[in-house]
Short mmCIF file of C-alpha atoms and ligand atoms in Angstrom, two decimals:
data_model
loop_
_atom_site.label_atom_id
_atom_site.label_comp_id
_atom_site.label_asym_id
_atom_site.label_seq_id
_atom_site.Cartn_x
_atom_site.Cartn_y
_atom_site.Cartn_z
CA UNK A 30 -31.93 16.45 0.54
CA UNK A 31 -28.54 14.57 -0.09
CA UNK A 32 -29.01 11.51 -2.94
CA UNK A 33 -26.80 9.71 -0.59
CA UNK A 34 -25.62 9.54 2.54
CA UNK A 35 -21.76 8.42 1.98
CA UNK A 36 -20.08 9.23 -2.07
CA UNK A 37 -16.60 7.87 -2.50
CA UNK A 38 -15.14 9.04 -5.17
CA UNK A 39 -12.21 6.49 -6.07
CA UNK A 40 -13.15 2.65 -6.33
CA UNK A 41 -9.65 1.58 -5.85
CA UNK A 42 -8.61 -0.56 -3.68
CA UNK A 43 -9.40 1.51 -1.04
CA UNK A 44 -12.32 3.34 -1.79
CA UNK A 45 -13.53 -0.33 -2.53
CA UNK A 46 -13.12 -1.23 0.86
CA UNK A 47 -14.87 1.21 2.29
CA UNK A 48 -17.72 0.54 0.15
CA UNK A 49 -17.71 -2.78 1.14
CA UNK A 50 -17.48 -1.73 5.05
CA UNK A 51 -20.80 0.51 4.96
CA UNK A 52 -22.98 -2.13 3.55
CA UNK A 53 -25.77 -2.34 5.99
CA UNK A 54 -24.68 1.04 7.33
CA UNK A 55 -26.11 3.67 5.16
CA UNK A 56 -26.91 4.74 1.71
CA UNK A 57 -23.88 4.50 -0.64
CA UNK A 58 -22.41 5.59 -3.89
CA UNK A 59 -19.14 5.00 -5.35
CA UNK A 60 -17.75 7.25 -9.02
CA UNK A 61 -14.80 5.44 -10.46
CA UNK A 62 -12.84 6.85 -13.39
CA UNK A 63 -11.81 3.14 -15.04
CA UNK A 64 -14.54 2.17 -16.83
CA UNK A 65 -15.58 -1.23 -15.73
CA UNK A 66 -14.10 -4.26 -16.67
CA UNK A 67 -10.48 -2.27 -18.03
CA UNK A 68 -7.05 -3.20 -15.54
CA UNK A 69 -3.88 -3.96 -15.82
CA UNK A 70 -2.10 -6.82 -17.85
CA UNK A 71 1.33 -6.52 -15.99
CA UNK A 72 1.41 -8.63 -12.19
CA UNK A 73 2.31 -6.10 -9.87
CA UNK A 74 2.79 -8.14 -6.12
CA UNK A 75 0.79 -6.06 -2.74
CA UNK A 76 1.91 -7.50 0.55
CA UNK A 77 -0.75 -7.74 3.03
CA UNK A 78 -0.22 -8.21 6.48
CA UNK A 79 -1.76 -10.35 8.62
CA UNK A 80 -4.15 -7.38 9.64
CA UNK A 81 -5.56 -6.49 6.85
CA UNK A 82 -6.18 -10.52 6.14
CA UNK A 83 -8.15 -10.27 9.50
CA UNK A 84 -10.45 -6.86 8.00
CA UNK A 85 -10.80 -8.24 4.18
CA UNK A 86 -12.19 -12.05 6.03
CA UNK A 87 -14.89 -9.21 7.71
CA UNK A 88 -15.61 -7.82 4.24
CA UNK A 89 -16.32 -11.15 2.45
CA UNK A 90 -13.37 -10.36 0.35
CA UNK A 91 -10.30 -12.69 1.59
CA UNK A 92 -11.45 -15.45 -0.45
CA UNK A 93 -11.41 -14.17 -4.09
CA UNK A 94 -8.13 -13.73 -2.72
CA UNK A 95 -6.72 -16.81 -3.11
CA UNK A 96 -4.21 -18.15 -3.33
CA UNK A 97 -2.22 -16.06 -1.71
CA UNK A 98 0.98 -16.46 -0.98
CA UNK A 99 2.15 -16.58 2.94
CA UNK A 100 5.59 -14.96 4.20
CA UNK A 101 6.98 -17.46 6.42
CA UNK A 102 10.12 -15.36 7.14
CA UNK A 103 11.42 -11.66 6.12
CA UNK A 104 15.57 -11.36 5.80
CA UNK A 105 16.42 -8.15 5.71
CA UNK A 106 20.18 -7.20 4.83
CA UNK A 107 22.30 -4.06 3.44
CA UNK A 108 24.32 -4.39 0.20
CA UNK A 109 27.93 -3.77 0.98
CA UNK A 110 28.08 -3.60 5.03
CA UNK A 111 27.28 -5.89 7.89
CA UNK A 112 24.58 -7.04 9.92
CA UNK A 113 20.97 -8.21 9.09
CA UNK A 114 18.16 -9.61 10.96
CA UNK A 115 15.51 -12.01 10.30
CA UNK A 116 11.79 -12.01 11.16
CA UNK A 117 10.32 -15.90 11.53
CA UNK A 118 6.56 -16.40 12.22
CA UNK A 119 7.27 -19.42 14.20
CA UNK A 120 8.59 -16.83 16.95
CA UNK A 121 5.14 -14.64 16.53
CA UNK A 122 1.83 -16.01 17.45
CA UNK A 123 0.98 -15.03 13.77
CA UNK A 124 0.01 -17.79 10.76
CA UNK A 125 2.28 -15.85 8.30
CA UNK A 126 4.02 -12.70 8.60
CA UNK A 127 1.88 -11.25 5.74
CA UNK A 128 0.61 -12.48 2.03
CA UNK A 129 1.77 -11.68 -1.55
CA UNK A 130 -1.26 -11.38 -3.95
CA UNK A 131 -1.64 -9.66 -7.17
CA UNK A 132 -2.71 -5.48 -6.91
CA UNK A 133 -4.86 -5.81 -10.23
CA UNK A 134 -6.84 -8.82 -8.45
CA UNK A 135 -6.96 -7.25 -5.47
CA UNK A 136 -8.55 -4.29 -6.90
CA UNK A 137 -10.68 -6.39 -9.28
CA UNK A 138 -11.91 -8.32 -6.32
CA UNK A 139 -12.90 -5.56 -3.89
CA UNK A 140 -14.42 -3.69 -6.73
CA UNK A 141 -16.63 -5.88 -8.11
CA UNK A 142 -17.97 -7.10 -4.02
CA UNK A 143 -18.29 -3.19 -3.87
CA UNK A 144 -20.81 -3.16 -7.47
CA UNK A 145 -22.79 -5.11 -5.59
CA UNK A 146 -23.08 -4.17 -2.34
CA UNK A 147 -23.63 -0.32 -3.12
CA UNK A 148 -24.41 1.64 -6.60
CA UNK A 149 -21.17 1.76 -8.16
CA UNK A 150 -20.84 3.53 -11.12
CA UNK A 151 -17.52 3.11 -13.52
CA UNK A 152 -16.01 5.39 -15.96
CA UNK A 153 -17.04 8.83 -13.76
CA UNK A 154 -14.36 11.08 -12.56
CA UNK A 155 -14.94 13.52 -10.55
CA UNK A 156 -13.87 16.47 -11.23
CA UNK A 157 -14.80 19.41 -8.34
CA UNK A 158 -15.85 19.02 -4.70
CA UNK A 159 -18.09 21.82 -3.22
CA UNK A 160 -19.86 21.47 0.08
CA UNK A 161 -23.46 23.44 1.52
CA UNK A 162 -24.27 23.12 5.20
CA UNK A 163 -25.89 19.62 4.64
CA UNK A 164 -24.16 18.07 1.97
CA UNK A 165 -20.99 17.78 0.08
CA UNK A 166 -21.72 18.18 -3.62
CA UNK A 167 -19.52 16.58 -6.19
CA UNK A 168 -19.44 17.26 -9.97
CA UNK A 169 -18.32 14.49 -12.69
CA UNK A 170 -17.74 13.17 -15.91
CA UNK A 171 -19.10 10.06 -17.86
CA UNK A 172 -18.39 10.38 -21.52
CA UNK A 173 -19.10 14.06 -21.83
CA UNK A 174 -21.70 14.52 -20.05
CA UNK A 175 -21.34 16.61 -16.62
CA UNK A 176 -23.47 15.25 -13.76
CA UNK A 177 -23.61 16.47 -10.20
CA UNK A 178 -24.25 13.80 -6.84
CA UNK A 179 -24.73 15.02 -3.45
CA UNK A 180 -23.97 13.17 -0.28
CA UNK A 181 -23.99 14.26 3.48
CA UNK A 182 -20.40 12.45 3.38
CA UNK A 183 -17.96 13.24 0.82
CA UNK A 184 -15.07 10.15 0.73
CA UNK A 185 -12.17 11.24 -1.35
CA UNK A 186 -10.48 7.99 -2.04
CA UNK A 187 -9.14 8.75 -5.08
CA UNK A 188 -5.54 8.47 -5.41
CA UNK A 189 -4.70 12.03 -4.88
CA UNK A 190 -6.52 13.58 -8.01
CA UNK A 191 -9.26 15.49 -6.17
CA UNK A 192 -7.56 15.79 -2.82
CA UNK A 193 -5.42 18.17 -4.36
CA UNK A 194 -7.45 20.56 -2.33
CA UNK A 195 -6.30 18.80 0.99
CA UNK A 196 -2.98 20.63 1.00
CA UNK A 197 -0.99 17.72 0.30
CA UNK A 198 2.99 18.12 1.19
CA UNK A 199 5.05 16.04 -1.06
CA UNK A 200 9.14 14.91 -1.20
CA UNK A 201 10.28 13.66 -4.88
CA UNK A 202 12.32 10.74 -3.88
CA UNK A 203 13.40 10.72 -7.12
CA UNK A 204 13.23 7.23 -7.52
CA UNK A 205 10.77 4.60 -9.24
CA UNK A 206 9.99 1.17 -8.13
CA UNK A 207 10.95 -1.53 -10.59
CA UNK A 208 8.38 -4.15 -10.82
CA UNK A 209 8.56 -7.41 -12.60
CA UNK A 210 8.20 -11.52 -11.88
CA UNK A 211 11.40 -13.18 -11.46
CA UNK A 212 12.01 -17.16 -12.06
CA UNK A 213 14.92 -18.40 -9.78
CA UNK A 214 16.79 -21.41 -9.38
CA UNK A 215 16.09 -22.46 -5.94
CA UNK A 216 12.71 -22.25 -4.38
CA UNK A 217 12.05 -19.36 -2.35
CA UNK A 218 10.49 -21.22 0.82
CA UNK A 219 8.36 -17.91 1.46
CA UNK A 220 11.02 -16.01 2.87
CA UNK A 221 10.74 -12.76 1.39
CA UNK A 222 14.23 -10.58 1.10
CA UNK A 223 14.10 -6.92 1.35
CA UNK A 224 17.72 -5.75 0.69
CA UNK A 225 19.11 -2.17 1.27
CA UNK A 226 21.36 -0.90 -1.18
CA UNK A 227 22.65 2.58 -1.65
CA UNK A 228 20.44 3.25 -4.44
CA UNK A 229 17.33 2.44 -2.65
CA UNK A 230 15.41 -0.69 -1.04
CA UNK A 231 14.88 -4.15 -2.97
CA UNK A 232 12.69 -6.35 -2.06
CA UNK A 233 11.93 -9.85 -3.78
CA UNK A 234 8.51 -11.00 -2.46
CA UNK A 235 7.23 -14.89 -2.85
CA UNK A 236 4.99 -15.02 -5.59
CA UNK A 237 2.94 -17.81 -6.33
CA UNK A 238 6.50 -20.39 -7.68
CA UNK A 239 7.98 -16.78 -8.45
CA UNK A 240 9.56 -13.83 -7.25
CA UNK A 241 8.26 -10.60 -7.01
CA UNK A 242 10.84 -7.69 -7.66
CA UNK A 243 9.91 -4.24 -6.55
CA UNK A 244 13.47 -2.03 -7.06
CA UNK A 245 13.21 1.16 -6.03
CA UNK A 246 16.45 3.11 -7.48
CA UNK A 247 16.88 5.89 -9.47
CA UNK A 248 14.32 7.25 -11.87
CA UNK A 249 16.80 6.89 -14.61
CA UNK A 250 17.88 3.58 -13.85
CA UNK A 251 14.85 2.46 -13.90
CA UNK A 252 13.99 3.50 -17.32
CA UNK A 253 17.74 1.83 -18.26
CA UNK A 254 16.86 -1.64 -16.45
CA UNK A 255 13.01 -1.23 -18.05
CA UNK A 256 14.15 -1.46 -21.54
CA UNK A 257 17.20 -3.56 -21.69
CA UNK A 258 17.33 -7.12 -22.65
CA UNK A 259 15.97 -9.58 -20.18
CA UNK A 260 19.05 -11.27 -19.68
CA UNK A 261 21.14 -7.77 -18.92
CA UNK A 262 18.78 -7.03 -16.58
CA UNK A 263 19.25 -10.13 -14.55
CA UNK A 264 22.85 -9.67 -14.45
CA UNK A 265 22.26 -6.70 -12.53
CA UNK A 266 19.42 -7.45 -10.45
CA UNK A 267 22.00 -10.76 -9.73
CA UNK A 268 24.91 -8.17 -8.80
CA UNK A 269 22.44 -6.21 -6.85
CA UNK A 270 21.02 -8.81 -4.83
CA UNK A 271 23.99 -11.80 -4.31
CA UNK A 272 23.71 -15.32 -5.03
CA UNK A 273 21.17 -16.03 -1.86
CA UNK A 274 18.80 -17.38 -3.98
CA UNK A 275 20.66 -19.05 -7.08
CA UNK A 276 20.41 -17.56 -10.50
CA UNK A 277 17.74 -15.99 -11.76
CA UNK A 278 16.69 -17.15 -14.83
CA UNK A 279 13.75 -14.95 -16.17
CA UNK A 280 11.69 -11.99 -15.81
CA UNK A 281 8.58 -10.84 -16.74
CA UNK A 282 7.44 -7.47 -17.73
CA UNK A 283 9.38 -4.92 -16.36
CA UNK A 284 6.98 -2.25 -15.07
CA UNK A 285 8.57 1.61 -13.32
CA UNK A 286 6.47 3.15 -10.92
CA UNK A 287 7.76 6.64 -10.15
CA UNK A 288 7.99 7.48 -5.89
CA UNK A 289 7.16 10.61 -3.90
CA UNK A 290 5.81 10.45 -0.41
CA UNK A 291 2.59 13.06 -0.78
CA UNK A 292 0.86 13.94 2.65
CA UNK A 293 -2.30 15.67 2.75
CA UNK A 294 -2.00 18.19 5.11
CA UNK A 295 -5.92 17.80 6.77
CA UNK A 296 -8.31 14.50 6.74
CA UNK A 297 -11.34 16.59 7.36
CA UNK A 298 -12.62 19.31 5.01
CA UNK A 299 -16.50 20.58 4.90
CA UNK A 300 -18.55 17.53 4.51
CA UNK A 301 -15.74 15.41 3.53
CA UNK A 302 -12.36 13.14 4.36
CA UNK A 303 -9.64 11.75 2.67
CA UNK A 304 -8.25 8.38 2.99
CA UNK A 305 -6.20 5.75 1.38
CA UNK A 306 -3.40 6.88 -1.15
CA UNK A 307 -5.23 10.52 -1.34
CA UNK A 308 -4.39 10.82 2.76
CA UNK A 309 -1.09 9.50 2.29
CA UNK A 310 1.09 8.07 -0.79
CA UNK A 311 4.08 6.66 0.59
CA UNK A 312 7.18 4.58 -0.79
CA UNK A 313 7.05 1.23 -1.10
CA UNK A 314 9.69 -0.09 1.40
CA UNK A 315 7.82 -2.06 3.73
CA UNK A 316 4.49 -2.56 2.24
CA UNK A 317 2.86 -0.19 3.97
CA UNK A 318 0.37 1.94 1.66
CA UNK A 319 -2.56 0.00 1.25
CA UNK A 320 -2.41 -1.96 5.05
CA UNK A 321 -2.91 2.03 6.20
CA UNK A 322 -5.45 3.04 3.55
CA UNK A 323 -7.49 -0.14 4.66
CA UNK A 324 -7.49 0.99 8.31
CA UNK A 325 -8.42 3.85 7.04
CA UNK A 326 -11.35 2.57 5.61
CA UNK A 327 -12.13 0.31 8.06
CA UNK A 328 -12.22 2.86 11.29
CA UNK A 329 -14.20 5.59 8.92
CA UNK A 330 -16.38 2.62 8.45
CA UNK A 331 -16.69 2.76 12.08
CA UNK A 332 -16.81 5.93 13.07
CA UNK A 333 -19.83 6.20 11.01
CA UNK A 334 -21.81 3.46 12.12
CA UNK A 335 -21.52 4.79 15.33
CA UNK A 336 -23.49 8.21 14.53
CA UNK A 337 -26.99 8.82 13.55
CA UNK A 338 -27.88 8.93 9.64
CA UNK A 339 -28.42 12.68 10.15
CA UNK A 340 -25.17 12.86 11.93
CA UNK A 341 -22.82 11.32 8.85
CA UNK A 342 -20.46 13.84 7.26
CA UNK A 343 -20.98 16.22 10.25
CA UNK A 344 -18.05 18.39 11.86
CA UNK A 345 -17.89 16.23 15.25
CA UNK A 346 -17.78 13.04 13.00
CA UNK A 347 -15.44 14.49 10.55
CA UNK A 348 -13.05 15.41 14.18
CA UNK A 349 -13.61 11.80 14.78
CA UNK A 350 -12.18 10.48 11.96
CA UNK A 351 -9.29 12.31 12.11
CA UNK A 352 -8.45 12.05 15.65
CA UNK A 353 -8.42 7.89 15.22
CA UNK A 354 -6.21 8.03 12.10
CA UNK A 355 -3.85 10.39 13.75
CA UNK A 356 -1.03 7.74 15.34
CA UNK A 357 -1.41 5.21 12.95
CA UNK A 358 -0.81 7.59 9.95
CA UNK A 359 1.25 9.36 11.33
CA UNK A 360 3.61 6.48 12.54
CA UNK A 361 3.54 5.05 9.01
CA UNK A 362 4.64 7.83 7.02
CA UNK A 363 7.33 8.27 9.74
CA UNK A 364 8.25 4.75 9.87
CA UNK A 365 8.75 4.74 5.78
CA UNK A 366 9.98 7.83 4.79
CA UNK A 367 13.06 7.52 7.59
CA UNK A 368 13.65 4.00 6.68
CA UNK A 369 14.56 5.55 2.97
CA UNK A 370 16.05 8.44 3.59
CA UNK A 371 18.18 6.31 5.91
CA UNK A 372 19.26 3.33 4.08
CA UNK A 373 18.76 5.26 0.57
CA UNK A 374 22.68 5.92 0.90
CA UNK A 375 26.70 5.22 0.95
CA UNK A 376 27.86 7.45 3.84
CA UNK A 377 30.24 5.29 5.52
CA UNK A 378 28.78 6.07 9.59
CA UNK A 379 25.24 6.14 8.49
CA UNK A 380 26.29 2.28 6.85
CA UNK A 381 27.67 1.33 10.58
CA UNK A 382 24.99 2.60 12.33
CA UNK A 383 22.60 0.85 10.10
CA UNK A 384 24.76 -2.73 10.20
CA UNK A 385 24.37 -2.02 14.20
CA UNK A 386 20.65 -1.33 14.15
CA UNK A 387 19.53 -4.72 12.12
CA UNK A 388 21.86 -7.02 14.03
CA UNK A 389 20.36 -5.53 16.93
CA UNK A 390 16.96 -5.99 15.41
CA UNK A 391 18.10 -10.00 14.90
CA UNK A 392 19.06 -10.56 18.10
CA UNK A 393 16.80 -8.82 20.72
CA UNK A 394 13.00 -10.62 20.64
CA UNK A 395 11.27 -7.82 22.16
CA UNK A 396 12.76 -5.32 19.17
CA UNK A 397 11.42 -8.17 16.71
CA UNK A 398 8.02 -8.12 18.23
CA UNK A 399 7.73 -4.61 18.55
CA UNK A 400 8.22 -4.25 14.44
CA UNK A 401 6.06 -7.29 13.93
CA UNK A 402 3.38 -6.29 15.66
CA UNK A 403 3.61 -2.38 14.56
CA UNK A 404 3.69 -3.75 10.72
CA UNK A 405 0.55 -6.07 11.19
CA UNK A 406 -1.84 -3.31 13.26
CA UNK A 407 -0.40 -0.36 12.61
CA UNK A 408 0.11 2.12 15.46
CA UNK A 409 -2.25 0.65 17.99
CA UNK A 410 -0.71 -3.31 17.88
C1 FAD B 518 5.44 -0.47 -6.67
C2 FAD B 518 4.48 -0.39 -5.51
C3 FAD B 518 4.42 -1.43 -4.59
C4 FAD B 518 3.56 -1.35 -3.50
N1 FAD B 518 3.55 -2.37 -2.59
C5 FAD B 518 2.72 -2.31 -1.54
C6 FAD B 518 2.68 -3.37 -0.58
O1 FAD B 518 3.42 -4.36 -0.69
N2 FAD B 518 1.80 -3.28 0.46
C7 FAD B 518 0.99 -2.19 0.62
O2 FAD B 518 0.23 -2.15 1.59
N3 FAD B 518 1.00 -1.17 -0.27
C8 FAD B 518 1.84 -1.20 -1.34
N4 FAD B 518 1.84 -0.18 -2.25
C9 FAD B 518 0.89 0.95 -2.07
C10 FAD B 518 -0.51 0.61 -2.58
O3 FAD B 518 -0.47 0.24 -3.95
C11 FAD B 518 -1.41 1.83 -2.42
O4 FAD B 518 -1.30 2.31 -1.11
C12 FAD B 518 -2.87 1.48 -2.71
O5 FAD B 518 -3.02 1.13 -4.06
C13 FAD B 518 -3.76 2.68 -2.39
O6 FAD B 518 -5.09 2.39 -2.77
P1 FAD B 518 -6.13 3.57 -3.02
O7 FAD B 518 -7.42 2.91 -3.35
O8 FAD B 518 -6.07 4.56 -1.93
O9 FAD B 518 -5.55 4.34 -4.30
P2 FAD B 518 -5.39 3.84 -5.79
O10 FAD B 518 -4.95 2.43 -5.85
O11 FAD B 518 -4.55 4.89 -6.47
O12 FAD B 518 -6.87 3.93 -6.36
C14 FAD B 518 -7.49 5.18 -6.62
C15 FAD B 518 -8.70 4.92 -7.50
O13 FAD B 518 -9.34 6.18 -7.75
C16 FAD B 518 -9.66 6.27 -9.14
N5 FAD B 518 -9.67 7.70 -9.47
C17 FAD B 518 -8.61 8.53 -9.64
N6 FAD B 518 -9.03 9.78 -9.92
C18 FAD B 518 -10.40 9.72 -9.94
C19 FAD B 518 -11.42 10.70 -10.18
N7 FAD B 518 -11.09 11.96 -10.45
N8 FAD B 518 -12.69 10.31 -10.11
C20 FAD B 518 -13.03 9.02 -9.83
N9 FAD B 518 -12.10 8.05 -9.61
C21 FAD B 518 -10.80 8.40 -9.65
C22 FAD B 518 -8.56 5.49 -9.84
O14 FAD B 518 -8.96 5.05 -11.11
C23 FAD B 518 -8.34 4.33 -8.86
O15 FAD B 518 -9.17 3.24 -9.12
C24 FAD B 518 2.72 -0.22 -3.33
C25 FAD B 518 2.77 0.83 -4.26
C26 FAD B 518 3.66 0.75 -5.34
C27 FAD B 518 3.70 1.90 -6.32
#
């Protein structure tokens, strides 16, 4: 017999949320390598959209939240050609376009809901994923002692580490996203700015009275911008971005991320799924990663409490999963990986083409609606 029905190995974020989403549903472990209580120091921002608001109200989680910080309007423009469009709530039937909080809260947040809602247990990695006709079978690590746990569903929500064996297909953008708080001049009236330049996408989020900055350029430039003097680096963020929002005056800690999209190539494997950032790690333009990983959660969630307990982690729920996630994941990693490779560069008719396609996107409501809606829900909005 199983020791429990679900095991999700990763208490991320998304692994978390899932957590939180079975309560009441079935017997539920989580194994998560951080050993309680540790996190990150630096602010990195997460934008949320107005979806996943809606799913982290249903998990009790939205208010540890707060405050978060609304996006009245999104200007979107390209460094050195023509056209841009705007996106204003007021012309959606949405309270904000999406929020800014902090990841490290986020995750602190949904992790400790998720200790008590299920046994959690911190400072485990896993470290090998087997499966019998019943059960998957995972083996870990606390300290250094090896322990086994067996579960008739096996949730990898790990990051990527274990789902190695989900035949994940990766592209090395060869870039890194630059994060860091930024103090400006004027207030930023929760417009956030995501700016297209032909080293990659920057985006300046509101944050609280801030800015947050996530660059994405070059993997070398962003270990040149990292560990320059503050005020260097805001002469070039300055030249990067234009004078739209006065002169910045500080930064933070400057924090690189490095970018590849990784896809695993299956959901389902015997007695077990993948979801969040281990499904799908994508770049950064556009917020998308963890808005997908939480439907991700939320419709396993789902597709669970629709079987019986003997049924969890079988083939024909396993099918299940997958077949929901397909459109949704598979329009996201579309949607983000062209929208890099497309405005990640100087060629002079690919500039055009892109000046044409955002003053289109400004002026044609339907156009606007379509991306508004598609960036809130996902594929089925
Ligand atoms: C710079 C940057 C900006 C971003 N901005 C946005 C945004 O604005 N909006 C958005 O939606 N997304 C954004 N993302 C993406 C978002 O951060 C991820 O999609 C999200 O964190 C995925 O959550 P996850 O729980 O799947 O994975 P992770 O956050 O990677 O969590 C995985 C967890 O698994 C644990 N773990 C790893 N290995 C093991 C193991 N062997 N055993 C047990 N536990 C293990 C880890 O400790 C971790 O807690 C951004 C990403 C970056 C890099």
């Amino acid at each position: 017999m199983a020791d429990y029905d679900a095991l999700i190995a990763g208490g991320g974020p998304v692994g978390s949320a899932l957590a939180l989403a079975l309560r009441g549903v079935c017997s539920v472990a989580v194994l998560e390598a951080r050993p309680e209580g540790s996190g990150s120091s630096a602010a990195r921002p997460i934008a949320l959209s107005h979806g996943s608001r809606l799913i982290l109200e249903r998990l009790g989680a939205w208010e540890g939240l707060q405050p978060a910080t609304p996006i009245a309007r999104i200007h979107i423009s390209q460094r050195g050609g023509f056209g841009q469009a705007e996106l204003d709530c007021e012309e959606t039937r949405l309270p904000a376009l999406g929020y800014v909080v902090d990841y490290n809260r986020l995750t602190q947040v949904l992790s400790q809901l998720a200790a008590g809602a299920c046994d959690y247990f911190g400072g485990a990695s896993v470290l090998t994923l087997g499966a019998g006709p019943d059960a998957g079978r995972v083996s870990y690590q606390v300290g250094t002692t090896s322990k086994q746990m067996s579960a008739r569903l096996v949730a990898l929500a790990d990051g990527g580490t274990v789902a190695r064996v989900a035949q994940v297909r990766t592209r090395d953008y060869r870039q890194a996203a630059l994060t860091a708080e930024i103090t400006c001049a004027r207030p930023h009236r929760n417009v956030a700015y995501e700016r297209f330049t032909a080293e990659g996408p920057l985006a300046l989020l509101p944050f609280g009275a801030h800015l947050a900055l996530v660059w994405s350029i070059s993997s070398s430039s962003a270990r040149e911008l990292c560990s320059m003097p503050e005020r260097e680096f805001l002469q070039h963020l300055q030249r990067a971005f234009g004078q739209r929002l006065g002169a910045f005056e500080a930064a933070g800690p400057r924090v690189s991320h490095p970018l590849a999209l990784k896809v695993a190539g299956t959901l389902q494997l015997s007695r077990a799924v993948v979801l969040g950032n281990a499904a799908q790690t994508l770049h950064p333009v556009a917020g998308q990663g963890f808005n997908l990983g939480l439907r991700d959660a939320w419709e396993l969630a789902d597709v669970t409490r629709g079987v019986a307990i003997e049924e969890i982690g079988g083939a024909a729920m396993l099918a299940a999963y997958a077949a929901r996630r397909r459109l949704d994941r598979g329009g996201g990693i579309w949607f983000t990986d062209t929208l890099v490779r497309l405005f990640s560069n100087d060629f002079g008719p690919l500039r055009l083409a892109r000046g044409l396609g955002l003053a289109l996107l400004g002026a044609v409501p339907p156009a606007k609606d379509f991306v508004v809606r598609r960036m809130t829900f996902g594929a089925r909005g």
